[in-house]
Short mmCIF file of N, CA and C in Angstrom, two decimals:
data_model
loop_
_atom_site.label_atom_id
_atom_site.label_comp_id
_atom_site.label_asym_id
_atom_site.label_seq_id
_atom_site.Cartn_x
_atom_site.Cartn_y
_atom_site.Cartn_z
N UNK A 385 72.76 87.52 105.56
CA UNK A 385 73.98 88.10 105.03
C UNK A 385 74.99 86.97 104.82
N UNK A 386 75.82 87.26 103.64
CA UNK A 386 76.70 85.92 103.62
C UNK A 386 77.94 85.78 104.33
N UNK A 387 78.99 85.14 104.14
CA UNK A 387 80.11 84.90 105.02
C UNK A 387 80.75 85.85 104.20
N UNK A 388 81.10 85.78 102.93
CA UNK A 388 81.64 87.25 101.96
C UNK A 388 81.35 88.57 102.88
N UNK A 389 80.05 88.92 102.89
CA UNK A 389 79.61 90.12 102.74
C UNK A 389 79.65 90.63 104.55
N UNK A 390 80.09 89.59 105.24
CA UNK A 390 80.48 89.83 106.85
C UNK A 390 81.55 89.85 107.03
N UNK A 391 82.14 89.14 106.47
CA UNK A 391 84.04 89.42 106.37
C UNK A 391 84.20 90.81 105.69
N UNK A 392 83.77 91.02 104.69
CA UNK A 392 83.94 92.39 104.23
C UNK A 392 83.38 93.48 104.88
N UNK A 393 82.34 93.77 106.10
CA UNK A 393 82.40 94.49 107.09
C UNK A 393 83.59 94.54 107.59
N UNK A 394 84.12 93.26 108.49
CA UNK A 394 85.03 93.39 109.77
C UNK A 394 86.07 93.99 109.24
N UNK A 395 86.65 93.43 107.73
CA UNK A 395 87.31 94.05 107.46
C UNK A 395 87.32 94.83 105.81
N UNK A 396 87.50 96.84 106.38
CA UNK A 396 86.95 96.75 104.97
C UNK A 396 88.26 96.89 104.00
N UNK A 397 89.65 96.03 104.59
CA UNK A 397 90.42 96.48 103.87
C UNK A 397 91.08 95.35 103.77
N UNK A 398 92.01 94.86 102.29
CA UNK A 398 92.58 93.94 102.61
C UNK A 398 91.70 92.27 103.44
N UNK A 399 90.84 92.47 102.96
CA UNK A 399 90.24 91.37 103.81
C UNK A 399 90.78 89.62 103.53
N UNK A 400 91.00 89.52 102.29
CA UNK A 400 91.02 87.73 102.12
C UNK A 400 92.70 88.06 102.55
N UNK A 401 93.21 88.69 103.01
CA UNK A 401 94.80 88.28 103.67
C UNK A 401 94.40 88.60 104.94
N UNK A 402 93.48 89.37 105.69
CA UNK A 402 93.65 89.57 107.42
C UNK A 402 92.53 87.65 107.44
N UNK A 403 91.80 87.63 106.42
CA UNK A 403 91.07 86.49 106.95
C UNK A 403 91.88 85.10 106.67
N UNK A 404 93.35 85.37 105.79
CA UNK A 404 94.33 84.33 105.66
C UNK A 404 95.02 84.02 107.11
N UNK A 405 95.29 85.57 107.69
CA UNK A 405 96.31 85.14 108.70
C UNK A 405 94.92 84.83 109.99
N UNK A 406 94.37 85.06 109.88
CA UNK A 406 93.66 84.29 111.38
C UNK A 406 93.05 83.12 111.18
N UNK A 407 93.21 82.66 109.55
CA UNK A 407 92.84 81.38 109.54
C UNK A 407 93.98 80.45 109.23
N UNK A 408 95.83 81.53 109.33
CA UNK A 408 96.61 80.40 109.60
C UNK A 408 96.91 79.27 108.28
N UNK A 409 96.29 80.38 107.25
CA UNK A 409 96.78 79.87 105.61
C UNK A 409 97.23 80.61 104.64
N UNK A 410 97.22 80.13 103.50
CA UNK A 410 97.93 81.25 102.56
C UNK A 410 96.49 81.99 101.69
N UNK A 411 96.53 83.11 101.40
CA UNK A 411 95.49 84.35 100.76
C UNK A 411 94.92 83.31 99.34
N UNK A 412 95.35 82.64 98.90
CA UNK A 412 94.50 81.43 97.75
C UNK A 412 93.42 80.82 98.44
N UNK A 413 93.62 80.14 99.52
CA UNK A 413 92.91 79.14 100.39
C UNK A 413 91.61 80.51 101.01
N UNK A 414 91.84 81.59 101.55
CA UNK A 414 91.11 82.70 101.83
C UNK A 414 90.42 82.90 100.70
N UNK A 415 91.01 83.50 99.60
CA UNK A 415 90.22 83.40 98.76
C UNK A 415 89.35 82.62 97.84
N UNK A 416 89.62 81.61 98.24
CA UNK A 416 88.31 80.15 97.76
C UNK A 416 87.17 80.37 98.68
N UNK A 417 87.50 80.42 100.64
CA UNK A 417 86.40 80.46 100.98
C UNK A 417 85.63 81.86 100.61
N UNK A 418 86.31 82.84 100.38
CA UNK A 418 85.11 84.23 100.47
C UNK A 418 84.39 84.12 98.91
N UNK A 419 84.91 83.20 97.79
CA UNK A 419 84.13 83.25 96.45
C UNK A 419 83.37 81.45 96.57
N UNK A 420 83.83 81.08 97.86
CA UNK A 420 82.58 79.76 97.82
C UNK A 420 83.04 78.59 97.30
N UNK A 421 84.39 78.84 96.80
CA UNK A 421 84.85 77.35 95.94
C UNK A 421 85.26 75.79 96.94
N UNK A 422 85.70 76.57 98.41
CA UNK A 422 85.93 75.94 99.59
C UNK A 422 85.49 75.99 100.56
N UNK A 423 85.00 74.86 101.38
CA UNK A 423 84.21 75.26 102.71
C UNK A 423 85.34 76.37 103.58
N UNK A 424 84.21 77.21 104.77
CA UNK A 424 85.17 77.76 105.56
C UNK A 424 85.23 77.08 106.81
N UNK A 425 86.40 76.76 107.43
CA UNK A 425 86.56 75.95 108.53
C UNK A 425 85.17 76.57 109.80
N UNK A 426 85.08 75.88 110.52
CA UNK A 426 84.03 76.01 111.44
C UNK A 426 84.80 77.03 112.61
N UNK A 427 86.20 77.31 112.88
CA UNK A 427 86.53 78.30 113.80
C UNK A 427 86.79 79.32 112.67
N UNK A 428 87.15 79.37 111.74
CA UNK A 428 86.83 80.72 111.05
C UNK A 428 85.44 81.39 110.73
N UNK A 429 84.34 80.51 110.60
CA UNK A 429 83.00 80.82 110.69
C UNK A 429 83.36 81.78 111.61
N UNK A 430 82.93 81.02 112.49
CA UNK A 430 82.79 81.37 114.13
C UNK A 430 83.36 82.80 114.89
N UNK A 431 84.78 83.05 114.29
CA UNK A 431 85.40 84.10 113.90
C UNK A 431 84.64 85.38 113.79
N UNK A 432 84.60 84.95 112.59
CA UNK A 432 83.78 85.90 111.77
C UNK A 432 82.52 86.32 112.13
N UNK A 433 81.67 85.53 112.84
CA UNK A 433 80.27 85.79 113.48
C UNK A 433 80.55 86.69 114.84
N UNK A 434 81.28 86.04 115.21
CA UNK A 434 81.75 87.13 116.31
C UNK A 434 82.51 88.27 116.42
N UNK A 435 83.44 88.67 115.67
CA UNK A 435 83.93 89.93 115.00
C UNK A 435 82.71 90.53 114.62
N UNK A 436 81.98 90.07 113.80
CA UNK A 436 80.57 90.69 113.40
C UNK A 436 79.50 91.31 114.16
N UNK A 437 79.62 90.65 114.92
CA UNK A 437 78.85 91.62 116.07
C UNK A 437 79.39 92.15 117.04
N UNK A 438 80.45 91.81 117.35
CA UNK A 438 81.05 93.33 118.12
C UNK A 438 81.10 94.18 117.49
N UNK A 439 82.28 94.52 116.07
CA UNK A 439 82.14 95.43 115.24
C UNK A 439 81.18 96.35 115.55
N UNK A 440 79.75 95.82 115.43
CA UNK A 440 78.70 96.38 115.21
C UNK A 440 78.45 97.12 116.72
N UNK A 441 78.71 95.96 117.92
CA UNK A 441 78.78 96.54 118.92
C UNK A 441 79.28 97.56 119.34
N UNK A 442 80.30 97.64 118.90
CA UNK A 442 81.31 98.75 119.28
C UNK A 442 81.65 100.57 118.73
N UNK A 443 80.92 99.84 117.82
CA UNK A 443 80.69 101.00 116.80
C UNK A 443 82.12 101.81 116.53
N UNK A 444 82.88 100.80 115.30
CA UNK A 444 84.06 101.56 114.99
C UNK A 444 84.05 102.71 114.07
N UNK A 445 83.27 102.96 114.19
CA UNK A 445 82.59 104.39 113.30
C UNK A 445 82.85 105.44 113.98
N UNK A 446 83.17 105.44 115.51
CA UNK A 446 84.07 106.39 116.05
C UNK A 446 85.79 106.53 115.60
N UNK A 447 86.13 105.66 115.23
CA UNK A 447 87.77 105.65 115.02
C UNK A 447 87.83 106.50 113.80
N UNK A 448 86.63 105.68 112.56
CA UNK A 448 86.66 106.38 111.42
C UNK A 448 86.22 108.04 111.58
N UNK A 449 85.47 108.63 112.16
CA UNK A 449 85.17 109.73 112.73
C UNK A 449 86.78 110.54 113.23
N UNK A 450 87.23 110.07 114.21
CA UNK A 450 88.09 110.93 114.46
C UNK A 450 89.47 110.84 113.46
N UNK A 451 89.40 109.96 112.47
CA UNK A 451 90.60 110.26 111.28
C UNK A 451 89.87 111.54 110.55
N UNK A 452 88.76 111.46 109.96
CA UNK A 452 87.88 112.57 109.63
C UNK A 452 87.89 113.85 110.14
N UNK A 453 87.89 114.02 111.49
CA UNK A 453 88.24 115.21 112.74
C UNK A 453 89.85 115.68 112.34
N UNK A 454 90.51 114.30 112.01
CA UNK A 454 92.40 115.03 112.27
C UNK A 454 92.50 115.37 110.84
N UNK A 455 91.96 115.20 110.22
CA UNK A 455 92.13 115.60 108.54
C UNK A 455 91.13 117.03 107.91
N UNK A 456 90.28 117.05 108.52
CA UNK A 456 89.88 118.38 108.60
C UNK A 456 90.28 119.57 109.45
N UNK A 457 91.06 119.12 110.50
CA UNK A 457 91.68 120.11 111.43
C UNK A 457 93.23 120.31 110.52
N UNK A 458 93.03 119.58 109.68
CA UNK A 458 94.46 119.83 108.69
C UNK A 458 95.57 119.39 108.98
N UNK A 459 95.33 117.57 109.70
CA UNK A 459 96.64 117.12 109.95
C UNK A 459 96.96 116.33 108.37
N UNK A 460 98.09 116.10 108.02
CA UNK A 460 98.28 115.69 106.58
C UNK A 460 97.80 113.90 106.66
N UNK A 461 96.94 113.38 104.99
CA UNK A 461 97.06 111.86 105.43
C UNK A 461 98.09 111.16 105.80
N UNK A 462 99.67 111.50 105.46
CA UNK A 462 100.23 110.79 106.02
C UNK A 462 100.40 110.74 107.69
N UNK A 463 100.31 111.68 107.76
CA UNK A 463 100.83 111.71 109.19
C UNK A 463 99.39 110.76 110.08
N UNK A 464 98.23 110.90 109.28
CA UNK A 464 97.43 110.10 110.43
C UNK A 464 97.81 108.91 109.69
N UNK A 465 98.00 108.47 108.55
CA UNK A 465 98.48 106.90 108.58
C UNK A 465 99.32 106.18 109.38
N UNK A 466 100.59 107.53 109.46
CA UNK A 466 101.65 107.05 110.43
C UNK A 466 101.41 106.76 111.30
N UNK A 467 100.26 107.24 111.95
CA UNK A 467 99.68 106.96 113.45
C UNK A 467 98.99 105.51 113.77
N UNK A 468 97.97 105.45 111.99
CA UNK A 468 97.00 104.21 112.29
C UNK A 468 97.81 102.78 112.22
N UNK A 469 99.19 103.46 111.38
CA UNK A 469 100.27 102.36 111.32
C UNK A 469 100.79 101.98 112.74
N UNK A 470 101.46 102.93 113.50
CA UNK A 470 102.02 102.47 114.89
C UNK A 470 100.33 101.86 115.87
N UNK A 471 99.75 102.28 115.22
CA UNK A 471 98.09 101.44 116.56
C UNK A 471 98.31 99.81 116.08
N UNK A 472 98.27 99.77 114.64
CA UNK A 472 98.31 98.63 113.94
C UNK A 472 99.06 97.54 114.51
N UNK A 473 100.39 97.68 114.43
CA UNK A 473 101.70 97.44 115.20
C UNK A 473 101.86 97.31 116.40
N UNK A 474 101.04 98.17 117.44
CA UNK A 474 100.89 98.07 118.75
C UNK A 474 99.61 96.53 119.12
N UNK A 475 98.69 96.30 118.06
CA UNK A 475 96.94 95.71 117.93
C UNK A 475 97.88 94.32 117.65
N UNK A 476 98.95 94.20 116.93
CA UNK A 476 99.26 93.22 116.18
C UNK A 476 100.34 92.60 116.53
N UNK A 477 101.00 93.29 116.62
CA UNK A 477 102.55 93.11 117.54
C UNK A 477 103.69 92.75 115.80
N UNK A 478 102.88 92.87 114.69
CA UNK A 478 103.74 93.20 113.31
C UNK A 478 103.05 94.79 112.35
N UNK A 479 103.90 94.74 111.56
CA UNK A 479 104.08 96.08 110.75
C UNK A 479 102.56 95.93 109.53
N UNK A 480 102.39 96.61 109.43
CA UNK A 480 100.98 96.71 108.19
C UNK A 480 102.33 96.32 107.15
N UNK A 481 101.45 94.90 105.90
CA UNK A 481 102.21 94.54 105.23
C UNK A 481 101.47 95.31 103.76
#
C-alpha cells in the first residue's frame, strides 16, 4: 500500500492539511509528498505507519457506527457535528478549521 493511500485511511478527511500540521509545514509541501513530487521526511513516514495500524487496531468504525446510531434515532446532522466538533477541540486543544 502506498504512503498516499495510508494517509488517506488515517485520515479520510482533509488529509494533506492534518498531514501538513503534524508535519509542521504548509498544505503545498503536504501535498508534494502525498502526489510523490517530494520525499516524505522519515518522522512523517513513521507517523503514518503507526497511525496505520492502530487505526486499524482500534477499529474506528465504532465512532463511525455510533454517528450512524444518533442519526437514525433522529438526532439532526448538525447537532452530531456540533458534538464531533467539541471532541475535535477537546483531541486537539484547536477548533476544526
Amino acid at each position: 500500500m502506498s504512503f498516499r493511500q495510508r494517509v488517506a485511511l488515517i485520515f479520510p478527511d482533509a488529509a494533506s492539511s492534518r498531514l501538513a500540521r503534524i508535519g509542521g509545514v504548509n498544505g503545498r509541501t503536504a501535498q508534494k509528498w502525498l502526489s510523490g513530487e517530494a520525499p516524505v521526511p522519515q518522522d512523517v513516514a513513521d507517523y503514518v505507519e503507526q497511525q496505520y495500524a492502530r487505526v486499524h487496531s482500534v477499529r474506528l468504525k465504532t465512532l463511525e457506527d455510533a454517528v450512524e446510531r444518533a442519526s437514525a434515532d433522529g438526532v439532526d446532522a448538525e447537532v452530531i457535528a456540533a458534538h464531533l466538533s467539541l471532541i475535535y477541540a477537546k483531541l486537539t486543544g484547536q477548533k476544526i478549521r
